[in-house]
Structure formats: C-alpha cells, structure tokens
N, CA, C and O atoms as a DFTB+ gen file, in Angstrom:
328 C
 N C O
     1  1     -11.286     -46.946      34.486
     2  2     -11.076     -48.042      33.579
     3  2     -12.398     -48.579      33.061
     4  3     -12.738     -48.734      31.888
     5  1     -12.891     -48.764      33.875
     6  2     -14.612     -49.375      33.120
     7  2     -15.480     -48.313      33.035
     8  3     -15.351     -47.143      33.396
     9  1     -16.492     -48.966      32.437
    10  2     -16.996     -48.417      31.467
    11  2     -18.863     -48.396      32.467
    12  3     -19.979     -48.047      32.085
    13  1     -18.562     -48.724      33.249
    14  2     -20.008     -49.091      33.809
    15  2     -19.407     -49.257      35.162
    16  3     -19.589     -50.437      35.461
    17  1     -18.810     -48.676      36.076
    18  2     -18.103     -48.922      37.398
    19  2     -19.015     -49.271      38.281
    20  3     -20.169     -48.864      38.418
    21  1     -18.214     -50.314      39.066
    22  2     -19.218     -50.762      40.519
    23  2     -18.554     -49.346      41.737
    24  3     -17.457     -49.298      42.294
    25  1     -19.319     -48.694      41.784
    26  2     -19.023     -47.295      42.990
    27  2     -20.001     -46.935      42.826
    28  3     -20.689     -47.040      41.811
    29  1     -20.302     -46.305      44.084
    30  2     -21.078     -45.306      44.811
    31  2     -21.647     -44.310      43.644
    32  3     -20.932     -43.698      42.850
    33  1     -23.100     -44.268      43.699
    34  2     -23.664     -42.978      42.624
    35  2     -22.724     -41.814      42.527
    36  3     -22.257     -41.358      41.483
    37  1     -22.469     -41.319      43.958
    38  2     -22.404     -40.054      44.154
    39  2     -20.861     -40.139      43.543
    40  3     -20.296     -39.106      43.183
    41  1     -20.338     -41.195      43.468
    42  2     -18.657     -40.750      42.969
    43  2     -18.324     -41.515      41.795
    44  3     -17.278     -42.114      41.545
    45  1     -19.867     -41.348      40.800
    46  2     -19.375     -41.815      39.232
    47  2     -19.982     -43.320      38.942
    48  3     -20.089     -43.730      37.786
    49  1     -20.315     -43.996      39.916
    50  2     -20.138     -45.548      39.665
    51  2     -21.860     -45.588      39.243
    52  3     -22.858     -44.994      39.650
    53  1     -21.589     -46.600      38.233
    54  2     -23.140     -47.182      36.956
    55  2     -23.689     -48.235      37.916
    56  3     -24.896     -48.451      38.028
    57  1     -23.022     -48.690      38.402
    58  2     -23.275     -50.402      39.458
    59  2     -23.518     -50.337      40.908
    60  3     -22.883     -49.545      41.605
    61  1     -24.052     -50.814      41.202
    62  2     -24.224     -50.981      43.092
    63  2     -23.827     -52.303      43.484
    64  3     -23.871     -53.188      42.629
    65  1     -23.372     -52.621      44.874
    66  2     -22.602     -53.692      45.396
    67  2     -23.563     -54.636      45.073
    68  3     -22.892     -55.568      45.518
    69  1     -24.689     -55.251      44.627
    70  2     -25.221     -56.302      44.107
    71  2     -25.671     -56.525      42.430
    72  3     -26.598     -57.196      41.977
    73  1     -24.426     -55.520      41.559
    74  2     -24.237     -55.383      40.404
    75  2     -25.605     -55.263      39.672
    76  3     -25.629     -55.914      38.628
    77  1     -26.841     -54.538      39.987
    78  2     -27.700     -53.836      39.518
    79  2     -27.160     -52.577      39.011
    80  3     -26.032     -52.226      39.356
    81  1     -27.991     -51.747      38.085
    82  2     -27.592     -50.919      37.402
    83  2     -28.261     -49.781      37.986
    84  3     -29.488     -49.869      37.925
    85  1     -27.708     -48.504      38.657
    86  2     -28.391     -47.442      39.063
    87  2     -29.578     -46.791      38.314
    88  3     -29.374     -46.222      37.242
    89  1     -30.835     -46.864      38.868
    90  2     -32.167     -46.752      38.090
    91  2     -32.855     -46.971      36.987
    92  3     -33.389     -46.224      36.167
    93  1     -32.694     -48.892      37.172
    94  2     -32.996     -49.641      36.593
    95  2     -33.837     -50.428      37.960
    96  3     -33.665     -50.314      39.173
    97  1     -34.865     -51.310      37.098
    98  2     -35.536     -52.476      37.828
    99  2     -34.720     -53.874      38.254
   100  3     -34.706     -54.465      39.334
   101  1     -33.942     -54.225      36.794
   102  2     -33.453     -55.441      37.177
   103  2     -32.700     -55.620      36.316
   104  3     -32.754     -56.769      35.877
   105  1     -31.582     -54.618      35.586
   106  2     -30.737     -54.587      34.612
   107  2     -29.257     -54.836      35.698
   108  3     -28.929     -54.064      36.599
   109  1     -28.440     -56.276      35.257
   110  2     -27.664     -56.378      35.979
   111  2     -26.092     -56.282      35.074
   112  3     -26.128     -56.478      33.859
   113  1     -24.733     -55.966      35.769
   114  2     -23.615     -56.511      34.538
   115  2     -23.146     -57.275      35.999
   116  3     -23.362     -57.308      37.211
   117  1     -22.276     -57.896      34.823
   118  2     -21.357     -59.303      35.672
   119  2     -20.369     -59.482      34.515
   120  3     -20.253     -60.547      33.909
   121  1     -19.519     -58.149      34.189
   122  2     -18.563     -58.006      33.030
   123  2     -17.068     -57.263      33.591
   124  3     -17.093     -56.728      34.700
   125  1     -16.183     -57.258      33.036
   126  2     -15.077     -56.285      33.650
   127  2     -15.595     -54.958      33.373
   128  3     -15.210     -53.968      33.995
   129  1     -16.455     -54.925      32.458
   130  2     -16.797     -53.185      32.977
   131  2     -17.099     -52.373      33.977
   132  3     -17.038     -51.150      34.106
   133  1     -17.584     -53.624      34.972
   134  2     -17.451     -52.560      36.330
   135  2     -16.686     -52.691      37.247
   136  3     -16.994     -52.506      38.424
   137  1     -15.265     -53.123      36.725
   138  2     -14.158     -52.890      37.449
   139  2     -13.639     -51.177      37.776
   140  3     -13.158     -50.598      36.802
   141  1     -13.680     -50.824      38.366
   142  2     -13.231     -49.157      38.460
   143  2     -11.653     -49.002      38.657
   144  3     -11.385     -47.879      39.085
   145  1     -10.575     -49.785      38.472
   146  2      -9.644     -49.031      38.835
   147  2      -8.893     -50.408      37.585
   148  3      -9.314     -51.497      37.195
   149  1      -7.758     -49.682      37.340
   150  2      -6.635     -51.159      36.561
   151  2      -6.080     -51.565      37.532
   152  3      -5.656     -51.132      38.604
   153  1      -6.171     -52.857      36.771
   154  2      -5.674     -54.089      37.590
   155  2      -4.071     -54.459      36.932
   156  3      -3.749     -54.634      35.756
   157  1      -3.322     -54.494      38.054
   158  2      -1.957     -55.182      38.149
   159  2      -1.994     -56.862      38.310
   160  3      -1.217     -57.524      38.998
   161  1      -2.805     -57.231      37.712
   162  2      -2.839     -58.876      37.355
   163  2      -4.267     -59.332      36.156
   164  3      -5.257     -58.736      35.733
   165  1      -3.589     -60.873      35.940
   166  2      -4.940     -61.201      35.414
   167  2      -6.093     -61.046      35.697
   168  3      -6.306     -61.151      36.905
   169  1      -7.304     -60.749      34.830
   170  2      -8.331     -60.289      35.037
   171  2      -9.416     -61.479      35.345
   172  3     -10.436     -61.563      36.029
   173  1      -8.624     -62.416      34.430
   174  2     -10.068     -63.626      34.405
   175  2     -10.223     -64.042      35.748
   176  3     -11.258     -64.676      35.956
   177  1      -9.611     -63.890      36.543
   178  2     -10.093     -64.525      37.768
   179  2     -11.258     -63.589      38.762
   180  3     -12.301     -64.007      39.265
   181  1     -10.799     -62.514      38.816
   182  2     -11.580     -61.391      38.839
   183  2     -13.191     -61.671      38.498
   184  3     -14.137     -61.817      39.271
   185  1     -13.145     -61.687      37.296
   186  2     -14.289     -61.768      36.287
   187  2     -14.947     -63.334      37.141
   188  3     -16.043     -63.348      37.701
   189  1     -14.118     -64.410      37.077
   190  2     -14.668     -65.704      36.765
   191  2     -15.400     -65.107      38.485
   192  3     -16.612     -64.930      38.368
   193  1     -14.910     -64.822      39.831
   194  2     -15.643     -64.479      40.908
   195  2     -16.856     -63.237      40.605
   196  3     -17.866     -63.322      41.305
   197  1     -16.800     -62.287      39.761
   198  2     -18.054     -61.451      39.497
   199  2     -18.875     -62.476      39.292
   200  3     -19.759     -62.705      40.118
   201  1     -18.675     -63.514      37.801
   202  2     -20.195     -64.292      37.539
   203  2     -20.413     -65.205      38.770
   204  3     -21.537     -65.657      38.990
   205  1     -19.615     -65.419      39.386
   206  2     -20.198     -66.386      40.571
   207  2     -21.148     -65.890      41.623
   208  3     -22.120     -66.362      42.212
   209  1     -20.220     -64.286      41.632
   210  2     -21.272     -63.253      42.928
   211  2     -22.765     -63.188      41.969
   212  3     -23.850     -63.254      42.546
   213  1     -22.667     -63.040      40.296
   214  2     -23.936     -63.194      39.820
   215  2     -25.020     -64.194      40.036
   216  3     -26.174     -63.826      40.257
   217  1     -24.674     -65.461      39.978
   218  2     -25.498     -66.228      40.128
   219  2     -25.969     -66.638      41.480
   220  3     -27.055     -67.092      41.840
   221  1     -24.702     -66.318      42.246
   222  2     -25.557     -66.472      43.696
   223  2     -26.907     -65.317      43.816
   224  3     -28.049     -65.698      44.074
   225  1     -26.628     -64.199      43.634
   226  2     -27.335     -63.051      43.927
   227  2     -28.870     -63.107      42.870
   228  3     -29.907     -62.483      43.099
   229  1     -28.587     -64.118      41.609
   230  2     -29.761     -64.580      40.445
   231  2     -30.622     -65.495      41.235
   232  3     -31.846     -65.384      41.309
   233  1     -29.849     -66.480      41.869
   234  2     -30.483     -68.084      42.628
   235  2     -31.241     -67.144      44.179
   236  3     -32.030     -67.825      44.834
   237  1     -31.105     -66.372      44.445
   238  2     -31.479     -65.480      45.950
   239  2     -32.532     -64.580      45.569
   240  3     -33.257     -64.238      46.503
   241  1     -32.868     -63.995      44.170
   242  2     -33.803     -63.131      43.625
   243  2     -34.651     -63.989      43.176
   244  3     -35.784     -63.611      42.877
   245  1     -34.172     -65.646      43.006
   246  2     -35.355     -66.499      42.525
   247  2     -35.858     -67.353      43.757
   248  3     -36.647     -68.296      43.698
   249  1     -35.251     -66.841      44.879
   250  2     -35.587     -67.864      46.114
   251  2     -36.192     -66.832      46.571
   252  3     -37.403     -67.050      46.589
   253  1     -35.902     -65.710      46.986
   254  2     -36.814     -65.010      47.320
   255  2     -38.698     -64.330      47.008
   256  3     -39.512     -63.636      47.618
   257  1     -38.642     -64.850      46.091
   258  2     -39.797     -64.601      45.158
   259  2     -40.781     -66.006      45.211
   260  3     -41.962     -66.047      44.866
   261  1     -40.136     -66.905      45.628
   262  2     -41.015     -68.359      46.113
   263  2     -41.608     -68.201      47.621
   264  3     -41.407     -67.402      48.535
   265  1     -42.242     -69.080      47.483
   266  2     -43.147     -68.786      48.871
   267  2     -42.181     -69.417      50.494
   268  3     -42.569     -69.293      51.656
   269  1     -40.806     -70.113      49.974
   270  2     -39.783     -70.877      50.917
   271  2     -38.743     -70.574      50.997
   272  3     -37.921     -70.915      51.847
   273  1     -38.592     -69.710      49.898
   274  2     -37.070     -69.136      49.581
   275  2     -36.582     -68.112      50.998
   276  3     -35.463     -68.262      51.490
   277  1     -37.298     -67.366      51.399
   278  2     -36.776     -66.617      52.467
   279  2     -35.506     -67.650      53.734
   280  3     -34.474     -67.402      54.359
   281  1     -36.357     -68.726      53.543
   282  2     -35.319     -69.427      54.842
   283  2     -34.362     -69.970      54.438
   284  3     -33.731     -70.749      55.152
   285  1     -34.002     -69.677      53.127
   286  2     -32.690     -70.414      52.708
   287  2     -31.459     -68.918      52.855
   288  3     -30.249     -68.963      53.076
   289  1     -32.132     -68.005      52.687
   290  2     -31.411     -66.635      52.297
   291  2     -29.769     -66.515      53.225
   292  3     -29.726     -66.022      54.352
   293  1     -29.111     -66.800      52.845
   294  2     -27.609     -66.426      53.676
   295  2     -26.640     -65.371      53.039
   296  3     -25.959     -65.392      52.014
   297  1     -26.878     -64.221      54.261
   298  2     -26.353     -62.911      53.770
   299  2     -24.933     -63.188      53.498
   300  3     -24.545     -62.634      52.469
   301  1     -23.689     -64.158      54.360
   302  2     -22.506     -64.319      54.128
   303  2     -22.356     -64.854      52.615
   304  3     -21.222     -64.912      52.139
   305  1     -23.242     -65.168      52.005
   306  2     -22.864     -65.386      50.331
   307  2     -22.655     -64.165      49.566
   308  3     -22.373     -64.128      48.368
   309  1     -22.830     -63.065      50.421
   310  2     -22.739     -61.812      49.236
   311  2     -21.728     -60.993      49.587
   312  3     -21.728     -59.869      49.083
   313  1     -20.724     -61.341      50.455
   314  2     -19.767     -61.151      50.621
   315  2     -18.704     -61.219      49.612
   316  3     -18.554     -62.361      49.178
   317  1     -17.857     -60.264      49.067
   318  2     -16.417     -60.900      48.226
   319  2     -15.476     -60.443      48.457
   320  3     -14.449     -60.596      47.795
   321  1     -15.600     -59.727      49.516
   322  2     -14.288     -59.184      49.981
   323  2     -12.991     -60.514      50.403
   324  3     -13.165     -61.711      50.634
   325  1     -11.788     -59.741      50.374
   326  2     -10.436     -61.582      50.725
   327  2     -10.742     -61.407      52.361
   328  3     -10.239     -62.187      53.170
C-alpha cells in the first residue's frame, strides 16, 4: 500500500522503526506512506500517532545534541506498539 513502507530493508521497506529513510542522514516521513499493509479502519488516527512518534523522536535528536539532553532520554517514548 505505501509508497515509502516502514519494514525491514531486506523485505522492501523505505523506513526504519524511527521513520528515517534507509541511506539517508536525516531524511524523515511521518505520512501514511509508510504504512505497509491496508487498513480496515480510519486512517487519521493512525497518522495523527505517526506525527506524534515524530516529534517525540525530533524533541530526542534535539536533546540529544545539547550538552543535558542525554538525561532526559526515555527509551519507553518510542514505543507504539497497543
């Protein structure tokens, strides 16, 4: 279904589980294109949790890069599994 799938290199997918783009520096999507399979419901909700996993994972690439940011870092935010 998409066009840019979040999966595994080896089985097709453009995206990696922190929606970077496979061999790229810092090219990210946070779109239904990297949904990989159709969905049997509305999408926007879907979507509205991708941009959220975005900005947490944006606010963590900008904390990390400060000289304090490391001690804020909480891996359970990058979680989205139910």
């Amino acid at each position: 279904m998409g066009t840019a799938s979040l999966a595994r290199r080896d089985l097709g997918g453009v995206v990696d589980n922190k929606l970077k783009v496979y061999g790229t520096s810092n090219l990210r999507v946070a779109d239904a294109s990297i949904v990989p399979i159709p969905m049997a419901t509305h999408i926007q909700a879907t979507i509205l949790q991708l941009q959220k996993r975005q900005q947490i994972l944006s606010k963590m690439t900008t904390r990390c890069r400060s000289d304090h940011g490391l001690a804020s870092f909480k891996p359970s935010l990058l979680s989205i599994d139910p």
